[in-house]
Amino acid sequence: MRHDPISVLGLGAMGRPMARNLARAGFPVTTWNRTPGRDGEVRAAGCRAAATPADAALPVVLTALPDLPDVVALLDRADGLLAGWRAARVERPLLVVAGTHAPDAVRSLGARLAGEGVGLVDAPVGGGEAEADAGTLTVMVGGPAEDVLRLQPYFSALGGTVRHLGPLGAGQLAKACDQVAVAAVLAGVAEALALAAAGGLDPEALLDVLGGGLAGGAALAAKRDRWLARDFSPGARARHQLDGLVLALAAGRESGVPLPVTAAVEQVYSAMCALGFGDDDHSGVCRVYEVLSRTHRR
């Protein structure tokens, strides 16, 4: 089977395993990262390193960057993607944005790129570093059906669940919904742990009970050992969780849908970041309740 080449720009916690899994699936992969020296793992998997974004301007480019302005900067710089596509005379390249961004901002970028002859597809992912490593992410896709069909082989190398949810921006809206649900679950378990601790219950026993009942689920199972070991080393960072909740609230206002639970959880994660825990894993939200509980007892 013929495998068309793809570039991955951004070798952070998600971009690095994405590039590696694409290479292992047989795709010729070119990578570029803003910070040099982070490409050793992907080069060992067979990826080629590009000196500039223009050098990585292949017919398909995937960006794994946290902020949409960073994507725009890679497009517009003198040695950026647009310059590279023009120089290589690539006809209608496809740009895939895999970060979490505002749906309306993605749609605006898509309209602008259409005038440049560039197709845009949004494909944010659900899951953490473990799922990224295993190639079992959930890929939420928005964009024209013909573009999504062209990208399906790449998405299949990245995720166990791949869904085309609608036009451009639909993937980002689905990601916002995912952020709402995950953050609410983690905050709810954190509250339960705080209440259990105040009453002298063993946290491991409580988590066993929760996990065996209706409260059990993938989020609780994935974070259980972190809570027990108090290991909040960065996985899905709390500040990124907060960004996702802010985007969800904005989408709710735009569509006229009230999101009172999301608003409350957003305040909890805002407090977590204000307390200096923004770079911790989002399961560390339990620290907010610990701080508040100690203050109350005093």
Coordinates of N, CA and C in Angstrom, one line a residue, residues 103 106-107 122 124 140-143 164-176:
P103 N -14.0 26.9 18.4 CA -14.6 26.6 17.1 C -14.7 27.7 16.1
V106 N -11.4 28.6 14.6 CA -11.0 27.6 13.6 C -11.7 27.9 12.3
R107 N -13.0 28.2 12.4 CA -13.8 28.4 11.2 C -13.2 29.7 10.5
D122 N -10.2 20.3 11.5 CA -9.9 20.3 12.9 C -10.0 18.9 13.5
P124 N -9.1 17.7 17.1 CA -8.6 17.6 18.5 C -8.8 16.1 19.0
M140 N -11.6 13.6 17.2 CA -12.9 14.3 16.9 C -12.7 15.2 15.8
V141 N -13.3 14.9 14.6 CA -13.0 15.5 13.4 C -14.1 16.4 12.9
G142 N -13.7 17.6 12.4 CA -14.6 18.5 11.7 C -14.0 19.0 10.4
G143 N -14.8 19.0 9.4 CA -14.3 19.5 8.1 C -15.0 18.8 6.9
H164 N -16.1 11.6 12.4 CA -16.4 12.8 11.7 C -17.7 13.4 12.2
L165 N -17.6 14.5 12.8 CA -18.8 15.1 13.6 C -19.5 16.2 12.8
G166 N -19.0 16.6 11.7 CA -19.6 17.7 11.0 C -18.7 18.6 10.3
P167 N -19.1 19.8 9.9 CA -18.2 20.8 9.2 C -17.1 21.3 10.1
L168 N -16.3 22.1 9.5 CA -15.2 22.7 10.2 C -15.6 23.3 11.6
G169 N -14.9 23.0 12.6 CA -15.3 23.5 14.0 C -16.0 22.5 14.8
A170 N -16.6 21.5 14.1 CA -17.4 20.5 14.9 C -16.5 19.7 15.8
G171 N -15.3 19.4 15.4 CA -14.4 18.6 16.2 C -14.1 19.4 17.5
Q172 N -13.9 20.7 17.3 CA -13.6 21.5 18.5 C -14.7 21.6 19.4
L173 N -15.9 21.7 18.9 CA -17.1 21.7 19.8 C -17.2 20.4 20.6
A174 N -17.0 19.3 19.9 CA -17.0 18.0 20.6 C -15.9 17.9 21.6
K175 N -14.8 18.5 21.4 CA -13.7 18.5 22.4 C -14.1 19.4 23.6
A176 N -14.8 20.5 23.3 CA -15.3 21.3 24.4 C -16.3 20.5 25.3

